[in-house]
XYZ file of C-alpha atoms in Angstrom:
567
model
C 153.709 62.170 163.484
C 150.547 61.722 165.546
C 150.457 63.236 169.027
C 148.587 60.841 171.323
C 147.722 61.053 175.004
C 150.450 58.515 175.726
C 153.202 60.950 174.806
C 154.224 64.051 176.802
C 152.809 66.989 174.977
C 150.810 70.178 175.132
C 148.562 71.725 172.571
C 148.137 74.941 170.747
C 149.382 78.322 169.592
C 149.292 82.069 169.396
C 146.393 84.366 168.958
C 146.171 87.935 167.791
C 147.015 88.259 164.114
C 144.985 89.164 161.130
C 143.225 87.250 158.444
C 143.160 83.626 156.789
C 140.961 80.834 155.465
C 141.025 78.568 152.545
C 139.005 75.859 150.951
C 139.204 72.073 150.985
C 140.966 72.469 147.662
C 141.124 75.143 145.044
C 139.017 73.796 142.248
C 140.109 74.233 138.676
C 139.267 77.709 137.561
C 137.092 78.141 134.535
C 136.985 81.916 134.715
C 139.003 84.819 135.949
C 137.969 86.473 139.155
C 137.130 89.650 141.123
C 135.634 90.836 144.376
C 132.211 92.224 145.125
C 131.915 95.943 145.391
C 128.177 95.861 145.825
C 126.452 93.676 148.417
C 123.858 91.194 147.226
C 121.156 92.532 149.526
C 121.729 96.239 149.063
C 118.779 98.172 147.678
C 120.454 101.543 147.877
C 121.734 103.933 145.289
C 124.783 103.165 143.159
C 127.998 102.813 145.132
C 130.751 105.149 144.004
C 134.259 103.700 143.676
C 136.344 106.631 144.857
C 139.721 105.630 146.187
C 139.892 105.352 149.950
C 143.446 104.262 150.637
C 146.388 102.344 149.224
C 147.754 102.741 145.715
C 145.472 104.301 143.124
C 146.394 102.582 139.870
C 145.550 104.425 136.664
C 146.126 101.905 133.857
C 146.457 102.946 130.232
C 143.804 102.265 127.618
C 144.346 100.517 124.267
C 147.192 101.653 122.012
C 146.201 102.161 118.379
C 147.348 99.355 116.115
C 147.967 96.824 118.916
C 147.805 93.146 117.984
C 145.631 90.627 119.829
C 148.378 89.500 122.222
C 149.104 93.080 123.295
C 145.412 93.881 123.705
C 145.014 90.831 125.952
C 148.067 91.626 128.084
C 147.027 95.268 128.504
C 143.443 94.260 129.307
C 144.642 92.029 132.141
C 146.871 94.839 133.484
C 143.899 97.234 133.376
C 142.207 95.157 136.118
C 144.249 97.200 138.629
C 141.980 100.188 137.894
C 138.447 99.713 139.294
C 137.575 103.409 138.864
C 134.170 104.048 137.259
C 133.348 100.330 137.264
C 136.566 99.319 135.474
C 136.015 101.849 132.695
C 139.585 101.591 131.336
C 139.458 97.769 131.166
C 136.162 97.978 129.257
C 137.874 100.060 126.556
C 139.624 96.847 125.477
C 136.255 95.171 124.907
C 133.981 95.393 121.885
C 130.946 97.660 122.111
C 128.623 94.667 122.139
C 130.452 92.932 124.988
C 131.738 95.777 127.180
C 128.674 95.962 129.424
C 128.167 92.180 129.560
C 131.523 91.553 131.214
C 131.298 91.322 135.007
C 134.670 92.160 136.626
C 133.216 91.758 140.129
C 132.463 88.065 139.731
C 135.776 86.985 141.248
C 139.507 87.640 141.559
C 142.165 85.170 140.491
C 145.507 85.849 142.163
C 148.116 84.464 139.825
C 151.319 82.955 141.135
C 153.394 84.137 138.161
C 152.976 85.665 134.727
C 150.576 83.817 132.433
C 151.309 82.339 129.016
C 149.384 83.205 125.839
C 148.680 80.602 123.127
C 146.861 81.095 119.836
C 144.081 78.568 119.210
C 142.395 80.116 116.140
C 142.722 83.282 114.083
C 140.440 85.170 116.474
C 140.935 83.240 119.715
C 143.705 83.208 122.317
C 144.089 81.119 125.456
C 145.731 82.426 128.626
C 147.233 79.856 131.019
C 148.091 80.803 134.591
C 148.874 79.245 137.943
C 146.580 80.506 140.677
C 147.763 80.958 144.259
C 144.321 82.028 145.520
C 140.880 83.240 144.480
C 138.294 85.609 145.946
C 134.639 85.085 145.075
C 131.808 87.584 144.588
C 131.075 87.586 148.332
C 134.663 88.530 149.184
C 135.616 85.061 150.445
C 139.308 84.261 149.985
C 140.431 80.720 149.119
C 144.135 79.971 149.170
C 145.410 77.193 146.915
C 146.894 74.472 149.070
C 148.786 73.451 145.954
C 149.313 75.584 142.823
C 146.426 75.142 140.393
C 146.808 75.687 136.661
C 143.899 76.881 134.548
C 143.405 78.042 130.977
C 141.069 80.889 130.021
C 139.743 81.606 126.529
C 139.441 85.078 124.937
C 137.830 85.898 121.566
C 138.571 88.922 119.358
C 136.880 91.059 116.727
C 137.866 94.028 114.582
C 136.092 97.263 115.508
C 136.827 100.420 113.488
C 139.981 98.694 112.284
C 141.228 97.914 115.844
C 141.320 94.583 117.657
C 138.967 94.354 120.608
C 137.981 91.470 122.901
C 134.512 90.148 122.037
C 134.466 87.558 124.829
C 136.331 87.281 128.136
C 135.543 85.242 131.271
C 133.953 87.249 134.068
C 136.302 88.414 136.811
C 139.781 89.865 136.938
C 143.358 88.585 137.296
C 145.887 90.230 139.640
C 149.384 89.413 140.795
C 149.866 89.166 144.598
C 151.407 92.647 144.968
C 148.604 94.357 143.045
C 145.956 92.374 144.918
C 147.251 93.509 148.305
C 147.301 97.117 147.083
C 143.829 97.115 145.525
C 141.963 94.926 148.060
C 141.829 94.969 151.852
C 140.750 92.379 154.412
C 137.821 93.124 156.738
C 136.234 90.797 159.298
C 132.447 90.590 159.560
C 131.287 89.679 163.058
C 128.476 87.318 164.019
C 127.559 85.797 167.395
C 128.009 82.329 168.784
C 124.593 80.855 169.768
C 125.011 81.993 173.400
C 125.776 85.607 172.350
C 128.832 85.515 174.613
C 131.369 85.785 171.781
C 131.728 87.629 168.492
C 132.941 85.274 165.758
C 134.830 86.744 162.765
C 134.175 85.956 159.098
C 137.025 87.386 156.999
C 136.219 89.025 153.651
C 138.183 91.048 151.064
C 136.836 94.245 149.499
C 138.163 96.896 147.155
C 139.934 99.683 149.049
C 137.415 102.398 148.136
C 135.455 105.009 150.052
C 132.408 102.756 149.618
C 133.995 99.954 151.655
C 131.791 100.691 154.675
C 128.660 100.156 152.586
C 129.997 96.883 151.237
C 130.891 95.642 154.721
C 127.425 96.459 156.073
C 125.747 94.893 153.049
C 127.763 91.694 153.378
C 127.034 91.553 157.123
C 123.301 91.736 156.458
C 123.599 89.013 153.813
C 124.815 86.591 156.500
C 127.864 84.437 157.221
C 129.884 82.364 154.777
C 128.365 78.993 153.914
C 130.895 77.053 155.987
C 129.921 79.025 159.148
C 126.144 78.737 158.746
C 124.490 76.892 161.608
C 127.270 77.750 164.048
C 126.775 81.528 164.288
C 123.780 83.851 164.500
C 122.992 87.476 163.679
C 120.958 89.991 165.661
C 119.383 91.594 162.572
C 115.757 90.615 161.917
C 115.280 88.492 158.826
C 114.903 90.532 155.669
C 116.796 93.582 156.968
C 118.736 95.343 154.207
C 120.446 98.649 153.603
C 118.006 101.348 152.571
C 118.501 104.002 149.899
C 120.831 106.020 152.125
C 123.110 102.978 152.696
C 126.126 103.969 154.864
C 127.384 107.528 155.181
C 130.486 108.580 157.121
C 130.819 112.065 158.579
C 133.612 113.169 160.913
C 134.410 109.585 161.893
C 130.796 108.633 162.584
C 129.188 106.010 160.350
C 125.427 106.214 159.950
C 123.946 102.912 158.754
C 120.482 103.274 157.250
C 118.352 100.112 157.321
C 115.002 99.084 155.882
C 111.904 98.976 158.103
C 112.464 95.257 158.829
C 114.937 96.445 161.486
C 112.002 97.757 163.550
C 111.084 94.156 164.419
C 114.160 93.991 166.671
C 113.778 93.928 170.445
C 115.707 96.390 172.610
C 118.449 93.821 173.247
C 118.617 92.937 169.555
C 119.103 96.605 168.691
C 122.083 96.736 171.053
C 123.510 93.646 169.407
C 122.866 95.010 165.912
C 124.937 98.060 166.730
C 127.636 95.888 168.293
C 127.869 93.751 165.146
C 128.110 96.830 162.936
C 130.646 98.559 165.180
C 132.920 95.515 165.285
C 132.593 94.830 161.560
C 133.322 98.456 160.613
C 136.199 98.823 163.082
C 138.785 98.000 160.393
C 137.750 101.040 158.338
C 140.231 103.714 159.421
C 137.837 106.607 158.889
C 135.178 105.224 161.289
C 135.275 105.685 165.053
C 131.572 105.307 165.964
C 128.357 103.853 164.512
C 124.705 104.901 164.665
C 121.643 103.297 163.083
C 118.749 104.882 161.226
C 115.714 103.264 159.645
C 114.820 104.771 156.270
C 116.244 108.110 157.377
C 114.808 108.176 160.902
C 117.072 107.679 163.921
C 116.771 104.367 165.769
C 117.018 104.628 169.537
C 119.601 102.139 170.802
C 120.360 102.064 174.566
C 123.785 101.487 176.088
C 125.004 97.903 176.113
C 124.533 97.709 179.919
C 127.028 94.900 180.317
C 125.693 92.789 177.456
C 128.766 93.257 175.252
C 130.133 90.098 173.690
C 133.814 89.158 173.871
C 136.014 89.414 170.806
C 139.191 87.327 170.676
C 139.417 86.904 174.478
C 142.862 87.174 176.043
C 144.606 84.763 178.431
C 147.350 84.868 181.058
C 150.586 85.791 179.245
C 152.593 83.270 181.293
C 152.894 79.730 179.894
C 150.519 77.205 181.482
C 152.639 74.167 182.315
C 152.879 70.854 184.130
C 156.315 70.234 185.631
C 158.199 69.330 188.764
C 156.637 72.286 190.595
C 153.082 71.295 189.703
C 150.459 72.786 187.374
C 150.148 76.526 186.890
C 151.277 79.646 185.050
C 155.049 79.835 185.110
C 157.884 82.329 184.829
C 161.579 81.501 184.859
C 161.653 81.811 188.672
C 158.151 81.013 189.923
C 154.944 79.065 189.425
C 151.456 80.400 190.216
C 149.641 77.162 190.964
C 146.339 76.671 189.212
C 143.714 76.906 191.976
C 140.958 74.352 192.512
C 141.998 71.875 189.836
C 145.811 72.116 189.559
C 146.536 69.318 192.024
C 143.934 67.083 190.406
C 145.527 67.574 186.994
C 149.026 66.885 188.364
C 147.843 63.688 190.083
C 146.836 62.295 186.686
C 150.425 62.627 185.342
C 149.065 64.388 182.243
C 150.516 64.074 178.780
C 148.245 66.929 177.624
C 145.689 69.247 179.203
C 143.446 72.182 178.364
C 141.850 74.454 180.964
C 138.495 76.217 180.563
C 138.039 79.985 180.502
C 136.842 79.997 184.125
C 139.776 77.867 185.265
C 137.383 75.518 187.063
C 137.323 72.739 184.454
C 139.887 70.911 182.356
C 140.260 68.194 179.756
C 143.233 65.979 180.572
C 144.899 63.264 178.526
C 147.220 60.622 179.953
C 148.238 57.027 179.298
C 144.867 55.763 180.537
C 142.653 57.930 178.315
C 140.882 61.279 178.556
C 139.553 62.694 181.824
C 137.251 65.536 182.789
C 138.480 67.482 185.809
C 136.253 69.897 187.703
C 136.626 72.008 190.833
C 135.026 70.877 194.077
C 135.095 67.489 195.744
C 134.367 65.404 192.640
C 137.191 63.136 191.524
C 138.412 63.256 187.904
C 136.062 61.327 185.617
C 137.468 59.109 182.885
C 135.436 59.968 179.833
C 137.201 58.135 177.018
C 139.101 54.878 177.430
C 139.702 54.223 173.742
C 143.269 53.570 172.636
C 145.455 55.971 170.637
C 143.676 59.181 171.638
C 144.921 62.629 170.616
C 145.162 65.515 173.086
C 141.624 66.488 174.211
C 139.967 69.906 174.105
C 137.263 71.557 176.231
C 134.691 74.106 175.046
C 132.887 76.964 176.752
C 129.840 74.761 177.400
C 131.930 72.306 179.435
C 132.023 69.571 176.785
C 135.274 67.609 176.565
C 136.277 66.618 173.020
C 138.287 63.507 172.259
C 139.271 61.598 169.124
C 141.329 58.603 168.055
C 144.425 59.153 165.959
C 143.432 56.330 163.633
C 140.185 57.993 162.480
C 139.557 61.749 162.021
C 135.801 61.037 162.129
C 136.027 59.490 165.607
C 135.798 62.848 167.419
C 133.308 62.626 170.284
C 132.069 65.206 172.807
C 131.433 64.265 176.448
C 129.134 66.160 178.801
C 129.889 66.924 182.456
C 128.268 63.677 183.575
C 130.054 61.570 181.011
C 127.170 61.556 178.533
C 128.435 60.812 175.022
C 127.638 62.940 171.968
C 128.723 61.515 168.643
C 129.630 64.351 166.282
C 128.874 63.748 162.598
C 131.799 64.712 160.383
C 132.930 64.781 156.755
C 136.637 65.056 157.542
C 138.779 63.070 155.090
C 140.545 59.826 156.049
C 144.047 59.813 157.473
C 145.766 60.027 160.856
C 144.298 62.600 163.238
C 147.285 64.482 164.700
C 145.548 67.156 166.774
C 142.106 68.634 167.416
C 141.173 71.873 169.181
C 137.995 73.891 169.716
C 138.249 77.674 169.274
C 137.897 79.962 172.285
C 134.469 81.075 171.026
C 133.399 77.391 170.900
C 131.841 77.945 167.465
C 134.646 76.385 165.415
C 137.172 73.553 165.561
C 140.598 72.871 164.075
C 141.807 69.437 162.930
C 145.317 68.532 161.738
C 145.405 65.330 159.685
C 148.257 63.357 158.170
C 147.134 62.126 154.755
C 148.802 60.100 152.015
C 149.751 63.402 150.361
C 151.052 65.107 153.512
C 149.756 67.386 156.279
C 146.224 68.767 155.884
C 144.727 71.400 158.183
C 140.959 71.926 158.376
C 138.693 74.439 160.098
C 134.988 73.635 160.524
C 131.918 75.044 162.238
C 130.438 73.299 165.287
C 126.683 72.698 164.938
C 124.742 72.328 168.197
C 121.191 71.443 169.225
C 118.828 73.612 171.266
C 120.535 72.489 174.501
C 123.934 73.591 173.069
C 125.132 69.995 172.775
C 127.273 69.412 169.661
C 125.730 67.300 166.921
C 127.891 67.740 163.808
C 130.619 69.670 162.041
C 129.924 71.926 159.092
C 131.757 71.544 155.796
C 135.511 71.574 156.558
C 137.575 74.241 154.833
C 141.252 73.617 154.233
C 143.966 76.075 155.218
C 147.725 76.005 154.758
C 149.698 73.698 157.070
C 153.398 73.785 157.933
C 155.758 71.784 155.756
C 157.060 68.410 156.892
C 155.487 65.750 159.079
C 152.563 67.250 161.053
C 153.219 67.574 164.796
C 150.636 69.961 166.290
C 148.174 72.754 165.488
C 146.498 75.501 167.502
C 144.289 78.580 167.431
C 146.590 81.595 167.411
C 143.723 84.107 167.537
C 140.079 84.219 166.549
C 141.180 84.600 162.904
C 144.557 82.865 162.810
C 145.656 79.263 163.253
C 149.159 77.831 163.389
C 150.779 74.489 162.678
C 154.020 72.837 163.718
C 155.780 70.462 161.336
C 159.001 68.473 161.458
C 161.383 68.482 158.485
C 164.854 67.071 157.863
C 166.295 70.480 158.770
C 164.260 71.047 161.938
C 160.876 72.350 163.025
C 158.666 74.423 160.726
C 155.903 76.778 161.913
C 153.246 78.293 159.651
C 150.473 80.704 160.590
C 147.382 80.997 158.414
C 144.508 83.433 158.463
C 141.067 81.911 158.034
C 139.914 83.655 154.901
C 143.339 85.085 154.150
C 146.988 84.354 153.623
C 149.659 82.247 155.316
C 153.164 82.975 156.603
C 156.095 80.720 157.448
C 157.873 81.820 160.622
C 161.573 81.542 161.421
C 162.803 78.175 162.641
C 163.030 77.721 166.427
C 166.163 76.427 168.119
C 165.196 72.864 168.915
C 162.717 70.249 167.829
C 159.198 71.421 168.631
C 156.813 69.022 170.351
C 153.810 71.255 171.161
C 152.567 74.675 170.121
C 149.868 76.741 171.843
C 148.186 80.098 171.458
C 149.296 82.479 174.153
C 148.370 86.049 174.964
C 148.038 89.006 172.581
C 149.338 87.156 169.565
C 152.238 85.359 171.246
C 152.976 81.796 170.143
C 154.355 79.415 172.713
C 156.411 76.410 171.652
C 157.768 73.561 173.745
C 160.881 71.853 172.379
C 162.117 68.325 173.036
C 164.391 69.292 175.966
C 161.438 70.893 177.789
C 162.279 74.540 177.114
C 159.320 76.834 176.355
C 159.939 79.422 173.624
C 157.868 82.498 172.762
C 157.586 83.866 169.231
C 158.017 87.613 168.939
C 158.938 89.841 166.040
C 159.622 86.930 163.743
C 162.059 85.203 166.123
C 161.863 82.811 169.067
C 162.873 83.828 172.595
C 163.608 81.431 175.456
C 161.140 82.204 178.271
C 163.356 80.517 180.884
C 160.458 78.142 181.637
C 160.813 74.377 181.327
C 157.879 71.992 181.286
C 156.948 68.344 180.952
C 153.712 69.433 179.287
C 152.645 72.769 177.812
C 148.949 73.289 178.528
C 146.336 75.274 176.655
C 144.447 78.196 178.184
C 141.019 78.922 176.789
């Protein structure tokens, strides 16, 4: 089901959850997997793996006289114990191979127990179905569809006991063990205007050294899919020094190499802001200071330069109805000033209002319009047929695309100037498109021959902040059934609405994390939008607006012809 501007509709969804992302597809695995516990740019001393929180698994070592199958099964179970660089797991390996094996290469999260098959006298294969993987940089990729892979293990006799002489790098965990051993942490970078902090979700072992790993990964830069859309305040070449990160009484001291001295005063403020935001998920840290090779770095107060993180919106639904355009409760409507009447006069089928409330992108049966405050009349920007609901970014660009071609997405400037945006989105029917509130990323829901596909991609801009292309799209989990709508729920979470034979289906997914299917609403959903503080708003076919809370859907008492999106 494609939502076009010729059909009454709204747009997007809730914001304020935790962590998700995934890849275009989970490629066949040729090795096991595990997460990084040392950052690629760290020059400091060896990181200790003392337990910080969560369950502290203490797996057993090899049992004398065990056959190859038992050794393999126990070796895989031993991956729950990262203490002393997986010392227990290495006991299952031969002396010549024990130090060659790299458990931190990746993590494979298996969907169910694996099967063991003998291929030769000294070789076993292990077949599993992966639900997700985490690479050496801590990037989580959820399998859109279960992916089967077969791993090979070789054995040798050592002092009369079977030991593994070859194993793929990485570890294998079941979902419960993974969530106990690893924790999600968002790294924060800036959008090119430095107005917003943009999250990049990663997964690290739950150890006392987590703060060092977060800082190291932050200095190494954003994930590949985000490159070109976000920036960092740290001067090029900056790394952790020998002292790395130390935490004392809730205060984290981050020691950097001398490259950090190249930073301007404003850059120093932003460096601290990036570190503070990125380390905020570590429970033991309440403040951050910076040193350079042991010497304190003077960083002034932010003086009003702080960037926004996951900005909030009016908690009341933004609607178009018989009473006009504005934020509504069951008994009243606060009309949208400056542009509300202009939007209503267009008889919108969809609309999205800018952060300032002075601009809007409006779709109706005649195309897509840009609406601005003041005396200027609405400007028709896109007269193509079969357009999906438009979006507007923080730079004032209105985004529009045709349902028939996901690569038809075009950005229009305030004066109507056209900016073709290069894209590698796959073919299919474009159902919905929405720019994130930080204007650094976009979300596209596509109906393909194999079903609904949801993609997140970075927005690449030129020096004048005009969009030029999308980065490599990454695929995240979509709701089951025919795709209806998608939205940004928060800066890290997206949500999709699908239609099945038994009613509407809503799924939330964390970019760089996991997905969750919510309870079914009462009624057939037509539009879903991101509300305030994690609330999801859903319009159903009879016009009622529902709010998701605590796993259920509550009737807000508001009815609407169109549910609008607030940026």
